[in-house]
PDB file of C-alpha atoms in Angstrom:
ATOM      1  CA  UNK A   8     -32.942 -16.089   5.330  1.00 65.00           C
ATOM      2  CA  UNK A   9     -34.128 -19.072   4.292  1.00 62.00           C
ATOM      3  CA  UNK A  10     -33.855 -21.717   7.077  1.00 68.00           C
ATOM      4  CA  UNK A  11     -34.201 -21.415  10.481  1.00 78.00           C
ATOM      5  CA  UNK A  12     -30.798 -21.698  11.572  1.00 87.00           C
ATOM      6  CA  UNK A  13     -28.446 -19.341   8.963  1.00 91.00           C
ATOM      7  CA  UNK A  14     -24.944 -20.831   7.970  1.00 96.00           C
ATOM      8  CA  UNK A  15     -22.879 -18.366   7.873  1.00 97.00           C
ATOM      9  CA  UNK A  16     -18.677 -18.275   7.250  1.00 98.00           C
ATOM     10  CA  UNK A  17     -15.714 -15.866   9.550  1.00 97.00           C
ATOM     11  CA  UNK A  18     -12.890 -15.553   6.874  1.00 97.00           C
ATOM     12  CA  UNK A  19     -10.572 -13.266   8.723  1.00 95.00           C
ATOM     13  CA  UNK A  20      -7.072 -12.181   8.159  1.00 88.00           C
ATOM     14  CA  UNK A  21      -4.874 -14.370  10.495  1.00 79.00           C
ATOM     15  CA  UNK A  22      -5.916 -16.773  13.368  1.00 71.00           C
ATOM     16  CA  UNK A  23      -2.908 -15.576  15.625  1.00 70.00           C
ATOM     17  CA  UNK A  24      -3.573 -12.703  17.205  1.00 77.00           C
ATOM     18  CA  UNK A  25      -5.102 -11.225  19.770  1.00 83.00           C
ATOM     19  CA  UNK A  26      -7.626  -9.154  18.210  1.00 84.00           C
ATOM     20  CA  UNK A  27      -9.146 -12.121  16.208  1.00 87.00           C
ATOM     21  CA  UNK A  28      -9.844 -14.467  19.081  1.00 89.00           C
ATOM     22  CA  UNK A  29     -11.587 -11.534  20.866  1.00 92.00           C
ATOM     23  CA  UNK A  30     -13.631 -11.786  17.108  1.00 92.00           C
ATOM     24  CA  UNK A  31     -13.534 -15.260  18.104  1.00 93.00           C
ATOM     25  CA  UNK A  32     -14.995 -15.384  21.603  1.00 94.00           C
ATOM     26  CA  UNK A  33     -17.924 -12.691  19.669  1.00 94.00           C
ATOM     27  CA  UNK A  34     -19.200 -14.209  16.739  1.00 94.00           C
ATOM     28  CA  UNK A  35     -19.103 -17.245  18.639  1.00 94.00           C
ATOM     29  CA  UNK A  36     -21.272 -15.697  21.303  1.00 95.00           C
ATOM     30  CA  UNK A  37     -23.457 -13.465  19.015  1.00 93.00           C
ATOM     31  CA  UNK A  38     -23.994 -17.380  17.017  1.00 94.00           C
ATOM     32  CA  UNK A  39     -25.567 -18.908  20.155  1.00 93.00           C
ATOM     33  CA  UNK A  40     -27.993 -15.716  21.203  1.00 94.00           C
ATOM     34  CA  UNK A  41     -29.496 -15.817  17.609  1.00 93.00           C
ATOM     35  CA  UNK A  42     -29.675 -19.660  16.683  1.00 94.00           C
ATOM     36  CA  UNK A  43     -26.877 -18.716  14.276  1.00 95.00           C
ATOM     37  CA  UNK A  44     -24.147 -21.869  12.194  1.00 96.00           C
ATOM     38  CA  UNK A  45     -20.949 -19.938  12.308  1.00 96.00           C
ATOM     39  CA  UNK A  46     -17.459 -21.761  10.724  1.00 96.00           C
ATOM     40  CA  UNK A  47     -14.239 -18.988  11.477  1.00 95.00           C
ATOM     41  CA  UNK A  48     -11.202 -19.581   9.959  1.00 95.00           C
ATOM     42  CA  UNK A  49      -7.774 -18.329   8.797  1.00 94.00           C
ATOM     43  CA  UNK A  50      -5.039 -18.700   6.864  1.00 93.00           C
ATOM     44  CA  UNK A  51      -2.001 -19.388   9.855  1.00 88.00           C
ATOM     45  CA  UNK A  52      -0.451 -15.941   8.100  1.00 83.00           C
ATOM     46  CA  UNK A  53      -1.431 -12.661   6.903  1.00 81.00           C
ATOM     47  CA  UNK A  54      -0.178 -12.714   3.849  1.00 83.00           C
ATOM     48  CA  UNK A  55      -1.792 -15.910   1.857  1.00 91.00           C
ATOM     49  CA  UNK A  56      -3.859 -14.756   0.045  1.00 94.00           C
ATOM     50  CA  UNK A  57      -4.615 -16.906  -1.716  1.00 97.00           C
ATOM     51  CA  UNK A  58      -5.637 -19.692   0.950  1.00 96.00           C
ATOM     52  CA  UNK A  59      -7.812 -16.807   1.871  1.00 97.00           C
ATOM     53  CA  UNK A  60      -9.765 -16.987  -1.686  1.00 98.00           C
ATOM     54  CA  UNK A  61      -9.924 -21.052  -1.395  1.00 98.00           C
ATOM     55  CA  UNK A  62     -11.598 -21.293   2.402  1.00 98.00           C
ATOM     56  CA  UNK A  63     -14.677 -18.590   0.463  1.00 98.00           C
ATOM     57  CA  UNK A  64     -15.398 -20.440  -2.206  1.00 98.00           C
ATOM     58  CA  UNK A  65     -15.262 -23.458   0.184  1.00 98.00           C
ATOM     59  CA  UNK A  66     -17.341 -21.513   2.144  1.00 98.00           C
ATOM     60  CA  UNK A  67     -19.974 -21.061  -1.015  1.00 98.00           C
ATOM     61  CA  UNK A  68     -19.685 -24.770  -2.034  1.00 98.00           C
ATOM     62  CA  UNK A  69     -20.776 -25.512   1.325  1.00 97.00           C
ATOM     63  CA  UNK A  70     -23.878 -23.669   1.138  1.00 96.00           C
ATOM     64  CA  UNK A  71     -22.868 -20.596   3.687  1.00 97.00           C
ATOM     65  CA  UNK A  72     -25.756 -18.047   3.217  1.00 97.00           C
ATOM     66  CA  UNK A  73     -23.503 -15.297   4.366  1.00 97.00           C
ATOM     67  CA  UNK A  74     -19.490 -14.072   4.465  1.00 98.00           C
ATOM     68  CA  UNK A  75     -17.972 -11.977   7.141  1.00 97.00           C
ATOM     69  CA  UNK A  76     -14.633 -11.547   5.372  1.00 97.00           C
ATOM     70  CA  UNK A  77     -11.682  -9.377   6.452  1.00 95.00           C
ATOM     71  CA  UNK A  78      -9.392  -9.055   2.642  1.00 94.00           C
ATOM     72  CA  UNK A  79      -5.807  -9.649   3.584  1.00 91.00           C
ATOM     73  CA  UNK A  80      -5.253  -7.793  -0.077  1.00 91.00           C
ATOM     74  CA  UNK A  81      -7.692  -5.014  -1.309  1.00 91.00           C
ATOM     75  CA  UNK A  82      -7.249  -6.436  -5.126  1.00 94.00           C
ATOM     76  CA  UNK A  83      -6.518 -10.175  -5.066  1.00 95.00           C
ATOM     77  CA  UNK A  84      -9.295 -11.047  -2.926  1.00 97.00           C
ATOM     78  CA  UNK A  85     -11.267  -9.208  -5.457  1.00 97.00           C
ATOM     79  CA  UNK A  86     -12.473 -12.301  -7.320  1.00 98.00           C
ATOM     80  CA  UNK A  87     -13.294 -14.572  -4.692  1.00 98.00           C
ATOM     81  CA  UNK A  88     -15.412 -11.738  -3.062  1.00 98.00           C
ATOM     82  CA  UNK A  89     -17.645 -11.351  -6.581  1.00 98.00           C
ATOM     83  CA  UNK A  90     -17.736 -14.946  -7.072  1.00 98.00           C
ATOM     84  CA  UNK A  91     -19.371 -15.824  -3.967  1.00 98.00           C
ATOM     85  CA  UNK A  92     -21.572 -12.777  -3.506  1.00 98.00           C
ATOM     86  CA  UNK A  93     -23.240 -13.843  -8.281  1.00 98.00           C
ATOM     87  CA  UNK A  94     -23.472 -17.467  -5.942  1.00 98.00           C
ATOM     88  CA  UNK A  95     -26.139 -15.136  -4.042  1.00 97.00           C
ATOM     89  CA  UNK A  96     -24.139 -15.024  -0.113  1.00 98.00           C
ATOM     90  CA  UNK A  97     -24.579 -11.862   1.377  1.00 97.00           C
ATOM     91  CA  UNK A  98     -20.994 -10.322   1.596  1.00 98.00           C
ATOM     92  CA  UNK A  99     -19.687  -8.197   5.064  1.00 97.00           C
ATOM     93  CA  UNK A 100     -16.352  -6.593   5.703  1.00 96.00           C
ATOM     94  CA  UNK A 101     -15.393  -6.449   9.004  1.00 95.00           C
ATOM     95  CA  UNK A 102     -11.412  -4.272   9.348  1.00 89.00           C
ATOM     96  CA  UNK A 103     -10.169  -4.643   6.442  1.00 87.00           C
ATOM     97  CA  UNK A 104     -12.058  -3.248   2.337  1.00 89.00           C
ATOM     98  CA  UNK A 105     -12.403  -5.938  -0.642  1.00 94.00           C
ATOM     99  CA  UNK A 106     -12.124  -3.950  -3.888  1.00 94.00           C
ATOM    100  CA  UNK A 107     -16.392  -5.366  -4.387  1.00 97.00           C
ATOM    101  CA  UNK A 108     -19.088  -3.305  -5.011  1.00 97.00           C
ATOM    102  CA  UNK A 109     -20.935  -6.800  -4.331  1.00 97.00           C
ATOM    103  CA  UNK A 110     -19.640  -6.157  -0.989  1.00 97.00           C
ATOM    104  CA  UNK A 111     -22.799  -4.969   1.694  1.00 97.00           C
ATOM    105  CA  UNK A 112     -22.617  -4.275   4.441  1.00 95.00           C
ATOM    106  CA  UNK A 113     -18.957  -3.422   5.807  1.00 93.00           C
ATOM    107  CA  UNK A 114     -18.391  -2.734   9.468  1.00 94.00           C
ATOM    108  CA  UNK A 115     -14.482  -1.199  10.325  1.00 90.00           C
ATOM    109  CA  UNK A 116     -11.713   1.941  11.275  1.00 87.00           C
ATOM    110  CA  UNK A 117     -11.811   5.278   8.871  1.00 91.00           C
ATOM    111  CA  UNK A 118      -8.107   4.653   8.808  1.00 90.00           C
ATOM    112  CA  UNK A 119      -7.609   7.887   7.142  1.00 94.00           C
ATOM    113  CA  UNK A 120      -8.808   8.939  10.352  1.00 96.00           C
ATOM    114  CA  UNK A 121      -7.135   7.163  12.399  1.00 94.00           C
ATOM    115  CA  UNK A 122      -3.917   7.994  10.711  1.00 95.00           C
ATOM    116  CA  UNK A 123      -4.426  11.212  10.747  1.00 97.00           C
ATOM    117  CA  UNK A 124      -5.285  11.496  14.181  1.00 96.00           C
ATOM    118  CA  UNK A 125      -1.957  10.237  14.976  1.00 95.00           C
ATOM    119  CA  UNK A 126      -0.160  12.014  12.884  1.00 97.00           C
ATOM    120  CA  UNK A 127      -1.843  14.789  14.903  1.00 97.00           C
ATOM    121  CA  UNK A 128      -0.760  13.119  17.855  1.00 96.00           C
ATOM    122  CA  UNK A 129       2.410  13.584  17.081  1.00 96.00           C
ATOM    123  CA  UNK A 130       2.776  16.872  16.102  1.00 97.00           C
ATOM    124  CA  UNK A 131       0.810  17.558  18.955  1.00 96.00           C
ATOM    125  CA  UNK A 132       3.060  15.587  22.119  1.00 94.00           C
ATOM    126  CA  UNK A 133       6.623  17.395  19.474  1.00 93.00           C
ATOM    127  CA  UNK A 134       6.901  20.822  19.093  1.00 93.00           C
ATOM    128  CA  UNK A 135       9.800  21.780  15.900  1.00 94.00           C
ATOM    129  CA  UNK A 136      10.192  20.139  13.002  1.00 96.00           C
ATOM    130  CA  UNK A 137       9.372  16.140  13.179  1.00 97.00           C
ATOM    131  CA  UNK A 138      12.132  13.807  11.324  1.00 97.00           C
ATOM    132  CA  UNK A 139       8.678  11.078  10.895  1.00 97.00           C
ATOM    133  CA  UNK A 140       9.691   7.384  10.407  1.00 96.00           C
ATOM    134  CA  UNK A 141       6.913   5.102   9.333  1.00 94.00           C
ATOM    135  CA  UNK A 142       6.290   1.282  10.644  1.00 91.00           C
ATOM    136  CA  UNK A 143       3.929   0.171   7.649  1.00 87.00           C
ATOM    137  CA  UNK A 144       2.158  -3.216   7.333  1.00 77.00           C
ATOM    138  CA  UNK A 145       1.075  -5.124   3.702  1.00 67.00           C
ATOM    139  CA  UNK A 146       1.494  -2.788   0.774  1.00 67.00           C
ATOM    140  CA  UNK A 147      -1.813  -3.887  -0.319  1.00 71.00           C
ATOM    141  CA  UNK A 148      -3.909  -3.512   2.070  1.00 77.00           C
ATOM    142  CA  UNK A 149      -6.678  -0.940   2.091  1.00 79.00           C
ATOM    143  CA  UNK A 150      -6.524  -0.202   5.949  1.00 83.00           C
ATOM    144  CA  UNK A 151      -2.382   0.340   6.013  1.00 84.00           C
ATOM    145  CA  UNK A 152      -2.612   2.618   2.935  1.00 87.00           C
ATOM    146  CA  UNK A 153      -5.042   4.915   3.756  1.00 90.00           C
ATOM    147  CA  UNK A 154      -3.814   4.218   7.099  1.00 92.00           C
ATOM    148  CA  UNK A 155      -0.563   5.794   5.876  1.00 93.00           C
ATOM    149  CA  UNK A 156      -1.917   8.741   3.123  1.00 95.00           C
ATOM    150  CA  UNK A 157      -4.148  10.387   6.454  1.00 96.00           C
ATOM    151  CA  UNK A 158      -0.949  10.332   8.539  1.00 96.00           C
ATOM    152  CA  UNK A 159       1.818  11.714   5.323  1.00 96.00           C
ATOM    153  CA  UNK A 160      -1.313  13.465   4.379  1.00 97.00           C
ATOM    154  CA  UNK A 161      -1.753  15.871   8.280  1.00 98.00           C
ATOM    155  CA  UNK A 162       2.459  16.161   8.073  1.00 97.00           C
ATOM    156  CA  UNK A 163       2.283  17.350   5.013  1.00 97.00           C
ATOM    157  CA  UNK A 164      -1.012  19.865   5.890  1.00 97.00           C
ATOM    158  CA  UNK A 165       1.332  20.651   8.895  1.00 97.00           C
ATOM    159  CA  UNK A 166       4.315  22.195   6.901  1.00 95.00           C
ATOM    160  CA  UNK A 167       6.046  20.877   9.966  1.00 96.00           C
ATOM    161  CA  UNK A 168       7.195  17.491   9.481  1.00 97.00           C
ATOM    162  CA  UNK A 169       9.589  15.738   7.008  1.00 96.00           C
ATOM    163  CA  UNK A 170       9.201  11.717   6.332  1.00 96.00           C
ATOM    164  CA  UNK A 171      12.370  10.593   5.957  1.00 96.00           C
ATOM    165  CA  UNK A 172      11.990   6.638   5.321  1.00 93.00           C
ATOM    166  CA  UNK A 173       8.825   3.992   5.140  1.00 90.00           C
ATOM    167  CA  UNK A 174       8.820  -0.114   5.292  1.00 87.00           C
ATOM    168  CA  UNK A 175       6.568  -2.122   4.953  1.00 82.00           C
ATOM    169  CA  UNK A 176       5.764  -5.306   7.103  1.00 76.00           C
ATOM    170  CA  UNK A 177       4.989  -8.766   7.251  1.00 64.00           C
ATOM    171  CA  UNK A 178       6.683 -10.224   9.371  1.00 57.00           C
ATOM    172  CA  UNK A 179       6.513 -11.615  12.883  1.00 64.00           C
ATOM    173  CA  UNK A 180       7.145  -8.814  15.340  1.00 69.00           C
ATOM    174  CA  UNK A 181      10.525  -9.372  16.195  1.00 73.00           C
ATOM    175  CA  UNK A 182      10.657  -8.854  12.757  1.00 76.00           C
ATOM    176  CA  UNK A 183       9.269  -6.269  12.470  1.00 81.00           C
ATOM    177  CA  UNK A 184      11.121  -5.326  15.225  1.00 85.00           C
ATOM    178  CA  UNK A 185      14.474  -6.243  13.479  1.00 87.00           C
ATOM    179  CA  UNK A 186      13.264  -3.342  10.210  1.00 88.00           C
ATOM    180  CA  UNK A 187      13.053  -1.289  12.035  1.00 91.00           C
ATOM    181  CA  UNK A 188      15.670  -0.827  13.436  1.00 92.00           C
ATOM    182  CA  UNK A 189      17.348  -0.856  10.310  1.00 93.00           C
ATOM    183  CA  UNK A 190      15.359   1.898   9.280  1.00 94.00           C
ATOM    184  CA  UNK A 191      16.825   3.696  12.283  1.00 96.00           C
ATOM    185  CA  UNK A 192      20.831   2.603  11.757  1.00 96.00           C
ATOM    186  CA  UNK A 193      20.083   3.339   8.122  1.00 97.00           C
ATOM    187  CA  UNK A 194      18.509   7.055   8.894  1.00 97.00           C
ATOM    188  CA  UNK A 195      19.548   8.133  12.337  1.00 96.00           C
ATOM    189  CA  UNK A 196      18.312  11.650  11.993  1.00 97.00           C
ATOM    190  CA  UNK A 197      14.576   9.820  12.489  1.00 97.00           C
ATOM    191  CA  UNK A 198      13.096  11.140  15.577  1.00 94.00           C
ATOM    192  CA  UNK A 199       9.475  10.216  15.594  1.00 94.00           C
ATOM    193  CA  UNK A 200       8.012   6.722  14.801  1.00 93.00           C
ATOM    194  CA  UNK A 201       4.902   6.003  13.986  1.00 92.00           C
ATOM    195  CA  UNK A 202       3.680   2.261  13.576  1.00 89.00           C
ATOM    196  CA  UNK A 203       0.112   1.543  11.874  1.00 83.00           C
ATOM    197  CA  UNK A 204       0.666  -2.644  11.839  1.00 72.00           C
ATOM    198  CA  UNK A 205       0.000  -4.548  15.397  1.00 62.00           C
TER     199      UNK A 205
END
């Protein structure tokens, strides 16, 4: 960086989660320790990729030298990230990937492996044929897509699991519970729920 106090913008997926509050605490601690000027923000909900894109543009306009970014939408956030990188901002992806080859570093879970592990835990914990209901979040979230694919592949390879139904929900915890209850009412044969959301 070209200053004694580098400017880093951290733009997350949402501001109302224990996970992101913990990330913020860690970032503020590191900023103090390493003499970094940070901003930390995210939209009010984890669906609002347009606000997130506007935050990226504003961070660039404000002179951020680096951007730590967690994408709401793998595709819809890509151009904003590409524009920031082309403006010379160092891009670090965190938690949720974005479809950009200009991201310099990515820190996050191997979501495909996590989905495989979740499905394998269900298989190991139950005997016989499993009738599975999937509860996922964000149809356009790279994390959710990868987790679900890992689970689907593991269930298919087992030869003893049938995915009966699946839902994608971005609503509140209460809304997700209601969506799940509706799926179970429609498919009472489900005997295992695999949820990829918080």
